Amino acid sequence: MSNNSIAQSRWQSALQNNYGVPEVSLVKGSGAEVWDADGKEYLDFLGGIATNILGHAHPVLIEAISAQAKELSHVSNLYSHPRVLELAEKLVQLTGRADSKVFFANSGAEANEAAIKLSRLTGRKRIISTLGSFHGRTIGALSITGQISKRKAFLPLLSDVKFIAYNDIAAAKKVIRKKVAMIIVEPIQGENGVVVPDLGYLKELRSLTTKHGVLLAFDCVQTGMGRTGQWFGYENENIVPDIITLAKGLGGGLPLGAMIAIGDCATLFEPGSHGSTFGGSPMACASALASIKFLEDEKILERVKQIELSLKLEISKNPIVETVRGSGLLIGIVLKEPIAKKYVGDLQKLGILANATSETVIRIAPPLIVSDSQVGYFIETFRKVALTYER
Ligand SMILES: Cc1ncc(COP(=O)(O)O)c(C=O)c1O
């Protein structure tokens, strides 16, 4: 029996079935490479689903996390500590708005829960979200998630949430009214297959929400922390939202989420409004600070944009590919045939990890530190698999 099979049967007997049983058990990683329990090597082009921005076992993270572990590991939210202050100040600086304030959580769903609660403190209750969106699995985050398949077993969810078509400003105009507390939108719908709205959509949402005093929240959980070649996925629109939610890449691989409120809404939370025991822990903040510093020092965001261009150019040359969409290193490869799941299986056999968000879309989200030769290997292997379908 292989080690992967042993892991499968142990998973089956000890873990709940909410993810199904993973075929592969990963035991070791280095940069953008990982190894499974049977010693097979993979190029990790999924990065823990857009999370491991510096890949695996990065020396600066090992150093920062170990140093922090030797100094102070957890303090709860009853005390301040240097790393949480530094990270909050850094995030405020990255928003470009000195009137931003940060709340730390541990995940994307929790960051969005915090946004929902903040919006309630405006005195308004209605929330607008978009069809196809994904904001997390907790009851609040699920209530604003526009995917019926994920919601239906858990109804009724929060009331007074309305869904409108994504990338449809006319639909937004019909529902954005003075009674609406918040509209929450992903700058790119990641889980829905890396769906990119038209340039101008987010800007129009900004003017519409400003006109009616509605909070504009951008869920940058998947598109944040350099993933799109910018710190936050909305920045090409040159606008500032009222709320930004973050997780995934923020902690550099450690669990960390954040809800950043900007301007007037930044002071809505008062003592007792919200909290989290682990949110903003010294270890996670140290890891986040080290990741951000590395991305800045090595000018990784500029590189992310260059890699995006070469990936899009080369992958779109394959006749099986309908289009390649996305931004930076969050890319959706749309196939002409409904074979994405099988294609991902073929890539995996050849040592590449990616995932299919549907029958026609393959998503890649490699670590931002992926090397040119690794990008080349991905392009070559993708082509090799494409050829087997083109015969
Ligand atoms: C845009 C977006 N928001 C929220 C979440 C939920 O994050 P988490 O799984 O950390 O709760 C995700 C996860 O995929 C996401 O892509």
PDB file of N, CA and C in Angstrom, residues 7-17:
ATOM      1  N   ALA A   7      -2.532   7.375   3.880  1.00  0.00           N
ATOM      2  CA  ALA A   7      -3.046   8.687   4.340  1.00  0.00           C
ATOM      3  C   ALA A   7      -4.536   8.796   4.025  1.00  0.00           C
ATOM      4  N   GLN A   8      -4.933   8.278   2.864  1.00  0.00           N
ATOM      5  CA  GLN A   8      -6.361   8.345   2.484  1.00  0.00           C
ATOM      6  C   GLN A   8      -7.218   7.572   3.475  1.00  0.00           C
ATOM      7  N   SER A   9      -6.771   6.366   3.825  1.00  0.00           N
ATOM      8  CA  SER A   9      -7.644   5.592   4.716  1.00  0.00           C
ATOM      9  C   SER A   9      -7.634   6.175   6.135  1.00  0.00           C
ATOM     10  N   ARG A  10      -6.484   6.742   6.543  1.00  0.00           N
ATOM     11  CA  ARG A  10      -6.474   7.392   7.878  1.00  0.00           C
ATOM     12  C   ARG A  10      -7.396   8.607   7.876  1.00  0.00           C
ATOM     13  N   TRP A  11      -7.367   9.375   6.764  1.00  0.00           N
ATOM     14  CA  TRP A  11      -8.247  10.555   6.624  1.00  0.00           C
ATOM     15  C   TRP A  11      -9.703  10.110   6.732  1.00  0.00           C
ATOM     16  N   GLN A  12     -10.005   9.050   5.970  1.00  0.00           N
ATOM     17  CA  GLN A  12     -11.381   8.561   5.917  1.00  0.00           C
ATOM     18  C   GLN A  12     -11.892   8.174   7.310  1.00  0.00           C
ATOM     19  N   SER A  13     -11.021   7.571   8.118  1.00  0.00           N
ATOM     20  CA  SER A  13     -11.537   7.134   9.414  1.00  0.00           C
ATOM     21  C   SER A  13     -11.505   8.240  10.470  1.00  0.00           C
ATOM     22  N   ALA A  14     -10.645   9.257  10.329  1.00  0.00           N
ATOM     23  CA  ALA A  14     -10.539  10.243  11.411  1.00  0.00           C
ATOM     24  C   ALA A  14     -11.067  11.639  11.077  1.00  0.00           C
ATOM     25  N   LEU A  15     -11.231  11.935   9.778  1.00  0.00           N
ATOM     26  CA  LEU A  15     -11.685  13.296   9.447  1.00  0.00           C
ATOM     27  C   LEU A  15     -13.080  13.268   8.831  1.00  0.00           C
ATOM     28  N   GLN A  16     -13.804  14.359   8.997  1.00  0.00           N
ATOM     29  CA  GLN A  16     -15.150  14.438   8.423  1.00  0.00           C
ATOM     30  C   GLN A  16     -15.037  14.517   6.909  1.00  0.00           C
ATOM     31  N   ASN A  17     -16.180  14.294   6.266  1.00  0.00           N
ATOM     32  CA  ASN A  17     -16.140  14.097   4.817  1.00  0.00           C
ATOM     33  C   ASN A  17     -16.430  15.383   4.021  1.00  0.00           C
TER      34      ASN A  17
END
